[in-house]
Short mmCIF file of C-alpha atoms in Angstrom, two decimals:
data_model
loop_
_atom_site.label_atom_id
_atom_site.label_comp_id
_atom_site.label_asym_id
_atom_site.label_seq_id
_atom_site.Cartn_x
_atom_site.Cartn_y
_atom_site.Cartn_z
CA MET A 1 -107.79 64.08 19.41
CA GLN A 2 -110.83 62.71 17.45
CA SER A 3 -111.11 62.82 13.81
CA GLY A 4 -113.23 65.98 12.79
CA ASP A 5 -115.82 63.83 11.78
CA ALA A 6 -116.52 62.11 14.86
CA VAL A 7 -116.54 65.45 16.67
CA ALA A 8 -119.08 67.19 14.26
CA HIS A 9 -121.54 64.18 14.74
CA LYS A 10 -121.11 64.30 18.46
CA ILE A 11 -121.91 68.29 18.23
CA TRP A 12 -124.87 67.46 16.14
CA ASN A 13 -126.19 64.95 18.30
CA GLY A 14 -125.79 66.82 21.25
CA SER A 15 -129.24 67.80 23.17
CA ILE A 16 -130.50 69.15 26.39
CA PHE A 17 -133.32 67.49 28.44
CA THR A 18 -135.88 70.35 28.99
CA ALA A 19 -138.87 70.98 30.53
CA PHE A 20 -141.42 73.80 29.57
CA ARG A 21 -143.91 75.20 31.81
CA LEU A 22 -146.58 77.89 31.20
CA ALA A 23 -146.20 81.20 33.65
CA ASP A 24 -148.10 80.93 36.58
CA ASN A 25 -149.67 84.35 36.09
CA GLU A 26 -150.93 83.46 32.53
CA ARG A 27 -153.07 80.35 33.43
CA LEU A 28 -157.02 80.12 33.16
CA GLY A 29 -159.04 80.42 36.29
CA ASP A 30 -157.84 79.47 39.64
CA GLY A 31 -155.13 77.17 38.18
CA SER A 32 -157.14 73.90 38.55
CA ASN A 33 -157.00 73.46 34.75
CA THR A 34 -153.03 73.96 35.06
CA PRO A 35 -151.62 72.67 31.67
CA PRO A 36 -149.05 69.66 32.42
CA PRO A 37 -145.17 70.50 31.62
CA PHE A 38 -143.95 69.62 28.34
CA TYR A 39 -140.94 67.64 28.26
CA LEU A 40 -138.47 67.74 25.15
CA GLN A 41 -135.09 66.70 24.17
CA VAL A 42 -133.82 70.10 22.59
CA PRO A 43 -130.69 69.84 20.22
CA ARG A 44 -128.04 72.06 21.67
CA ILE A 45 -127.24 73.49 17.74
CA THR A 46 -130.82 74.42 16.97
CA TYR A 47 -132.98 77.28 18.40
CA PHE A 48 -136.00 77.33 20.62
CA THR A 49 -138.48 78.40 18.16
CA LEU A 50 -137.69 75.65 15.55
CA VAL A 51 -138.88 73.24 18.18
CA LEU A 52 -141.79 74.57 20.21
CA GLU A 53 -144.40 75.39 17.73
CA LYS A 54 -146.79 72.54 18.57
CA VAL A 55 -146.13 73.32 22.22
CA ILE A 56 -147.10 76.89 21.84
CA ARG A 57 -150.14 75.89 19.85
CA SER A 58 -151.14 73.33 22.84
CA LEU A 59 -150.89 76.01 25.64
CA GLN A 60 -153.04 78.57 23.75
CA ASN A 61 -156.18 76.67 25.72
CA PHE A 62 -154.82 77.21 28.97
CA VAL A 63 -153.69 80.94 28.28
CA LYS A 64 -156.02 83.82 29.95
CA SER A 65 -158.26 85.79 27.51
CA GLY A 66 -155.99 88.81 26.59
CA SER A 67 -152.82 87.12 27.40
CA THR A 68 -151.92 87.65 23.74
CA GLU A 69 -152.26 90.07 20.80
CA ASN A 70 -152.79 87.97 18.15
CA ASP A 71 -155.07 85.23 19.68
CA GLU A 72 -156.96 85.10 16.34
CA GLU A 73 -153.81 84.49 14.34
CA ILE A 74 -152.24 81.82 16.48
CA SER A 75 -155.36 79.90 16.79
CA THR A 76 -155.29 79.38 12.70
CA THR A 77 -153.98 75.98 11.17
CA LYS A 78 -151.01 77.90 9.47
CA PRO A 79 -147.78 76.28 10.00
CA GLU A 80 -145.67 79.50 11.19
CA PRO A 81 -147.57 81.97 13.38
CA HIS A 82 -146.70 85.32 14.15
CA ASN A 83 -146.81 85.78 17.88
CA GLN A 84 -145.37 87.19 20.73
CA TYR A 85 -144.43 84.80 23.24
CA TRP A 86 -141.20 84.61 25.09
CA LEU A 87 -139.12 82.19 27.29
CA SER A 88 -137.48 82.86 30.56
CA HIS A 89 -135.51 80.66 32.90
CA ASN A 90 -135.33 81.78 36.69
CA GLY A 91 -136.68 85.04 35.85
CA ILE A 92 -134.05 85.87 33.06
CA PRO A 93 -135.35 86.44 29.43
CA LEU A 94 -133.91 83.87 26.88
CA ARG A 95 -132.44 85.47 23.53
CA TRP A 96 -134.69 83.87 21.13
CA HIS A 97 -132.01 84.52 18.25
CA TYR A 98 -129.26 82.62 20.72
CA PRO A 99 -128.75 78.75 19.90
CA VAL A 100 -129.95 76.50 22.82
CA GLY A 101 -126.59 75.36 23.53
CA VAL A 102 -125.42 78.92 23.84
CA LEU A 103 -128.17 79.77 26.40
CA PHE A 104 -127.64 76.52 28.28
CA ASP A 105 -124.33 77.48 28.92
CA LEU A 106 -125.04 80.87 29.86
CA TYR A 107 -127.49 80.38 32.58
CA SER A 108 -127.65 76.84 33.55
CA SER A 109 -125.50 73.61 34.24
CA SER A 110 -125.75 69.71 33.35
CA ALA A 111 -125.61 69.06 37.11
CA VAL A 112 -129.43 70.42 37.14
CA LEU A 113 -131.85 68.50 34.39
CA PRO A 114 -134.24 68.82 33.48
CA TRP A 115 -133.56 72.63 32.44
CA GLU A 116 -136.84 74.41 33.37
CA ILE A 117 -138.11 76.83 31.29
CA THR A 118 -141.10 79.13 31.46
CA ILE A 119 -143.34 80.17 28.71
CA HIS A 120 -144.83 83.81 28.64
CA PHE A 121 -147.54 85.14 26.45
CA LYS A 122 -147.41 88.68 27.59
CA ASP A 123 -145.36 91.67 28.76
CA TYR A 124 -142.65 90.95 26.02
CA PRO A 125 -139.45 92.28 27.16
CA SER A 126 -138.72 94.55 23.95
CA ASN A 127 -135.89 96.30 25.99
CA VAL A 128 -133.82 92.94 26.25
CA LEU A 129 -135.26 90.47 23.77
CA LEU A 130 -135.08 91.77 19.64
CA ALA A 131 -138.27 92.64 18.67
CA PRO A 132 -141.25 90.12 17.79
CA PRO A 133 -142.77 88.15 15.61
CA VAL A 134 -140.79 85.39 17.22
CA ASN A 135 -141.45 82.51 14.40
CA ARG A 136 -139.55 80.23 12.46
CA ALA A 137 -139.48 82.71 9.44
CA ALA A 138 -137.43 85.33 11.72
CA VAL A 139 -135.24 82.65 13.04
CA GLU A 140 -134.36 81.36 9.58
CA ALA A 141 -133.83 84.92 8.18
CA PHE A 142 -131.18 85.37 11.45
CA PHE A 143 -129.67 82.41 10.87
CA VAL A 144 -128.81 83.28 7.28
CA ALA A 145 -127.73 86.44 8.00
CA THR A 146 -125.29 85.06 10.96
CA LEU A 147 -124.31 82.28 8.23
CA LYS A 148 -123.31 85.08 5.81
CA GLU A 149 -121.24 87.05 8.18
CA ALA A 150 -118.94 84.26 9.21
CA ASP A 151 -118.62 83.24 5.21
CA GLN A 152 -117.49 86.96 4.71
CA LEU A 153 -115.14 86.50 7.60
CA LYS A 154 -113.55 83.12 6.28
CA HIS A 155 -113.50 83.79 2.64
CA ARG A 156 -113.56 87.24 1.38
CA GLY A 157 -109.98 88.12 0.10
CA ARG A 158 -106.96 85.67 0.33
CA GLY A 159 -106.77 84.81 -3.15
CA GLY A 160 -110.08 82.50 -2.78
CA SER A 161 -113.12 82.89 -5.09
CA GLY A 162 -114.71 84.87 -2.45
CA PRO A 163 -117.97 84.07 -0.08
CA VAL A 164 -118.89 80.77 -0.72
CA PHE A 165 -122.81 81.88 -0.30
CA ASP A 166 -122.82 83.98 -3.45
CA ASP A 167 -121.64 80.58 -5.52
CA ILE A 168 -124.43 78.26 -4.02
CA GLN A 169 -127.43 77.48 -6.25
CA SER A 170 -131.06 78.30 -4.80
CA GLU A 171 -131.80 74.75 -4.45
CA GLU A 172 -128.66 74.12 -2.66
CA LYS A 173 -129.32 77.01 -0.35
CA CYS A 174 -132.87 75.37 0.51
CA GLN A 175 -131.26 72.19 1.20
CA LEU A 176 -128.91 73.66 3.62
CA LEU A 177 -131.84 75.38 5.52
CA ASN A 178 -134.00 72.64 5.29
CA GLY A 179 -131.05 70.22 6.66
CA PHE A 180 -130.61 72.59 9.64
CA THR A 181 -134.08 73.13 10.51
CA GLN A 182 -135.22 69.36 10.16
CA HIS A 183 -132.07 68.41 11.88
CA ARG A 184 -130.98 66.02 9.60
CA PHE A 185 -126.86 65.96 9.56
CA ASP A 186 -126.09 64.75 5.97
CA LEU A 187 -128.54 66.66 4.38
CA PHE A 188 -127.07 70.02 5.88
CA TRP A 189 -123.32 69.25 5.60
CA SER A 190 -123.51 68.04 2.03
CA ILE A 191 -123.75 72.02 1.56
CA ASN A 192 -121.94 73.07 4.81
CA LYS A 193 -118.73 71.61 4.07
CA ARG A 194 -118.03 74.02 0.99
CA PHE A 195 -118.10 76.66 3.86
CA MET A 196 -115.35 74.68 5.33
CA GLN A 197 -113.09 74.84 2.73
CA GLY A 198 -109.91 77.33 3.17
CA ALA A 199 -107.55 78.92 0.69
CA PRO A 200 -104.09 77.72 0.42
CA ILE A 201 -101.48 79.15 2.72
CA GLN A 202 -98.03 78.50 3.77
CA SER A 203 -97.47 77.84 7.19
CA LYS A 204 -94.18 77.58 9.34
CA ALA A 205 -93.55 73.86 10.16
CA VAL A 206 -92.56 73.64 13.91
CA ALA A 207 -92.06 70.60 15.70
CA PRO A 208 -92.07 70.99 19.60
CA GLY A 209 -89.35 69.59 22.09
CA ASN A 210 -91.43 66.54 23.14
CA ALA A 211 -92.26 65.29 19.71
CA HIS A 212 -90.71 62.23 18.36
CA ILE A 213 -89.64 61.90 15.08
CA SER A 214 -89.97 58.72 12.86
CA LYS A 215 -88.43 57.68 9.83
CA ASP A 216 -90.02 55.26 7.48
CA GLY A 217 -87.54 54.49 5.14
CA ASP A 218 -86.07 56.02 2.00
CA LYS A 219 -88.56 57.98 -0.56
CA GLY A 220 -86.35 58.67 -3.57
CA ASP A 221 -83.32 61.46 -2.36
CA GLY A 222 -85.00 61.93 0.96
CA GLN A 223 -86.70 60.02 3.64
CA CYS A 224 -90.36 60.51 4.96
CA THR A 225 -90.60 62.16 8.25
CA GLN A 226 -93.47 61.96 10.38
CA ILE A 227 -94.16 64.27 13.55
CA VAL A 228 -95.66 62.00 16.55
CA THR A 229 -97.08 64.20 18.94
CA GLU A 230 -100.05 65.17 21.13
CA ASP A 231 -99.52 69.08 19.89
CA ALA A 232 -102.64 69.45 17.95
CA ALA A 233 -100.61 72.55 16.59
CA THR A 234 -97.83 70.67 15.26
CA LEU A 235 -100.23 68.10 13.53
CA MET A 236 -101.23 71.16 11.47
CA THR A 237 -97.93 72.57 10.48
CA SER A 238 -96.05 69.47 10.35
CA ILE A 239 -96.19 69.43 6.10
CA GLY A 240 -95.65 73.27 6.04
CA ALA A 241 -98.50 74.29 4.05
CA MET A 242 -102.25 73.52 4.41
CA LYS A 243 -105.46 75.54 3.30
CA ALA A 244 -106.96 78.25 5.89
CA PHE A 245 -109.62 80.70 6.34
CA ARG A 246 -108.94 84.15 6.24
CA HIS A 247 -110.29 85.00 9.51
CA CYS A 248 -112.00 82.77 12.21
CA PRO A 249 -115.54 83.42 13.19
CA PHE A 250 -115.37 83.49 17.13
CA ARG A 251 -117.91 85.25 19.72
CA LEU A 252 -117.63 85.50 23.51
CA TYR A 253 -120.22 85.47 25.77
CA PHE A 254 -120.38 86.26 29.60
CA SER A 255 -122.59 84.14 32.05
CA PRO A 256 -124.06 86.12 34.77
CA LEU A 257 -123.68 83.16 37.04
CA ASN A 258 -121.08 83.93 39.90
CA LEU A 259 -120.11 87.27 38.18
CA ASN A 260 -120.12 89.74 41.07
CA THR A 261 -120.19 92.92 38.91
CA VAL A 262 -121.72 94.12 35.66
CA SER A 263 -121.47 92.09 32.45
CA PRO A 264 -118.78 93.56 30.16
CA THR A 265 -121.17 93.26 27.35
CA LYS A 266 -124.76 92.95 27.01
CA GLY A 267 -124.61 90.61 24.01
CA PHE A 268 -120.99 89.16 22.79
CA ILE A 269 -117.48 90.22 22.03
CA GLN A 270 -116.07 89.37 18.41
CA THR A 271 -112.86 90.50 16.83
CA LEU A 272 -111.03 89.49 13.79
CA ILE A 273 -108.88 86.64 14.37
CA SER A 274 -106.18 85.20 11.86
CA PRO A 275 -105.90 81.49 12.25
CA PHE A 276 -101.80 82.00 12.04
CA ASN A 277 -99.78 84.52 13.96
CA GLU A 278 -98.29 87.06 11.83
CA SER A 279 -94.81 86.97 13.54
CA ASP A 280 -94.04 83.40 12.92
CA SER A 281 -96.81 81.66 11.08
CA THR A 282 -97.61 79.17 13.93
CA PRO A 283 -100.97 78.28 14.06
CA VAL A 284 -103.21 80.72 16.58
CA THR A 285 -104.82 78.54 19.81
CA PHE A 286 -107.78 78.82 21.81
CA SER A 287 -105.51 80.74 24.22
CA ASP A 288 -104.57 83.26 21.90
CA ILE A 289 -108.20 83.30 21.15
CA ILE A 290 -109.39 84.24 24.63
CA ILE A 291 -106.31 86.90 24.85
CA ALA A 292 -107.74 88.43 21.77
CA LEU A 293 -111.48 88.56 22.92
CA PHE A 294 -110.35 89.65 25.94
CA GLY A 295 -108.24 92.71 24.70
CA ARG A 296 -111.51 93.87 23.26
CA ILE A 297 -113.04 94.64 27.05
CA ARG A 298 -112.80 98.13 28.12
CA ALA A 299 -113.05 97.26 31.94
CA LYS A 300 -109.75 96.59 33.34
CA ASN A 301 -110.81 94.03 36.22
CA PHE A 302 -111.48 90.98 33.82
CA HIS A 303 -109.00 88.47 33.63
CA PRO A 304 -108.97 85.08 31.61
CA GLU A 305 -107.63 82.94 34.44
CA GLU A 306 -110.62 83.85 36.38
CA PHE A 307 -112.87 82.35 33.84
CA THR A 308 -113.90 78.69 32.40
CA PHE A 309 -114.65 78.72 28.72
CA LYS A 310 -116.62 76.12 26.98
CA VAL A 311 -117.75 75.55 23.65
CA HIS A 312 -120.88 72.98 23.47
CA GLY A 313 -120.69 72.55 27.29
CA VAL A 314 -117.15 71.35 26.69
CA GLU A 315 -114.00 72.98 28.29
CA ILE A 316 -111.63 73.16 25.47
CA PRO A 317 -107.90 72.69 25.91
CA PRO A 318 -105.80 75.82 25.73
CA GLU A 319 -103.69 74.42 22.77
CA THR A 320 -106.43 73.67 20.27
CA PRO A 321 -105.79 75.38 16.97
CA ALA A 322 -108.42 78.06 15.80
CA GLN A 323 -108.97 76.76 12.30
CA TRP A 324 -109.49 73.31 13.50
CA MET A 325 -112.32 74.46 15.98
CA CYS A 326 -113.59 76.59 13.03
CA GLU A 327 -114.18 73.85 10.81
CA TRP A 328 -115.12 71.04 13.34
CA MET A 329 -116.89 73.03 16.50
CA ALA A 330 -118.54 75.70 14.84
CA TYR A 331 -122.57 76.03 15.19
CA PRO A 332 -124.42 75.16 12.01
CA ASP A 333 -124.26 79.33 11.67
CA ASN A 334 -120.32 78.89 11.10
CA PHE A 335 -119.56 80.65 14.12
CA VAL A 336 -117.70 79.19 17.35
CA HIS A 337 -119.54 80.72 20.45
CA ILE A 338 -117.60 80.60 23.27
CA VAL A 339 -119.31 81.02 27.01
CA ALA A 340 -116.93 82.52 29.96
CA ARG A 341 -118.31 81.76 33.17
CA LYS A 342 -116.52 83.17 36.64
CA ARG A 343 -114.70 80.49 38.49
CA GLU A 344 -116.54 79.48 41.64
CA GLU A 345 -114.14 80.96 44.63
#
């Protein structure tokens, strides 16, 4: 297993080659003045609204009169225009408050690039998307609210000092937000690392049957024992004590691709997940997480073995500990967003 810091860097630098095109029915005249597509390498961890401001402004000159409800406001030089544009892929509206990586894992595949996105300025689908305005301020507010929720799940109770967000200074909050919106890893993680600190917890040390035990000589009255194993859960519990969150923030989404029935949820599924099993204090693993989340589905025709599960576009080994995933594989909002896609028959 790679070090957590290396994983965090790879996740931060992950991106998707994307092509943005204006909707055909919203172009000026007979289509002879068609704007070229805009190609961007979009970070997986960001939101489309944060990277499309210049694109949206450029497309205003190619939009039919009356296609927008705030033409005068959009045409100004304000850095954060309020408007009602929306995005779609293959006719499916894309939720502007979902991270780019989650949307890609839900509706597309790395086998087909660039990812084709259509930009619309009229007929906003309010029955599917959160109400406008769709702008930087709205995305930042939603991001902070989600981060606070994850913070409450991880740090409220369990003998800790309480939610981290309550203790950081105003300038540190600005630093955290600027690091995220400006895509600056060091600036963001200089504050975000505080959200990754758990409270002390006693866990049960369990060495699996395939573990190799090596002794490195006498140390006082005893010997230093090292467990050498590929089992990530054992690596967490080999010393018998560690720091952990109160609950692990996970969300499960279902891709409509290959799904021959109605999705079990219109949004995502979420439940309280402890980093350790109450029965034997062993670490909760990714397979345990999936079972717990599927337990929240009312429909009985959904079974975990029928799906693949991806986080940041990667299938996660079932034995991966929940605590480790929350520390190193969470999105900047501190949630681990899992996308379930039905296996092809």
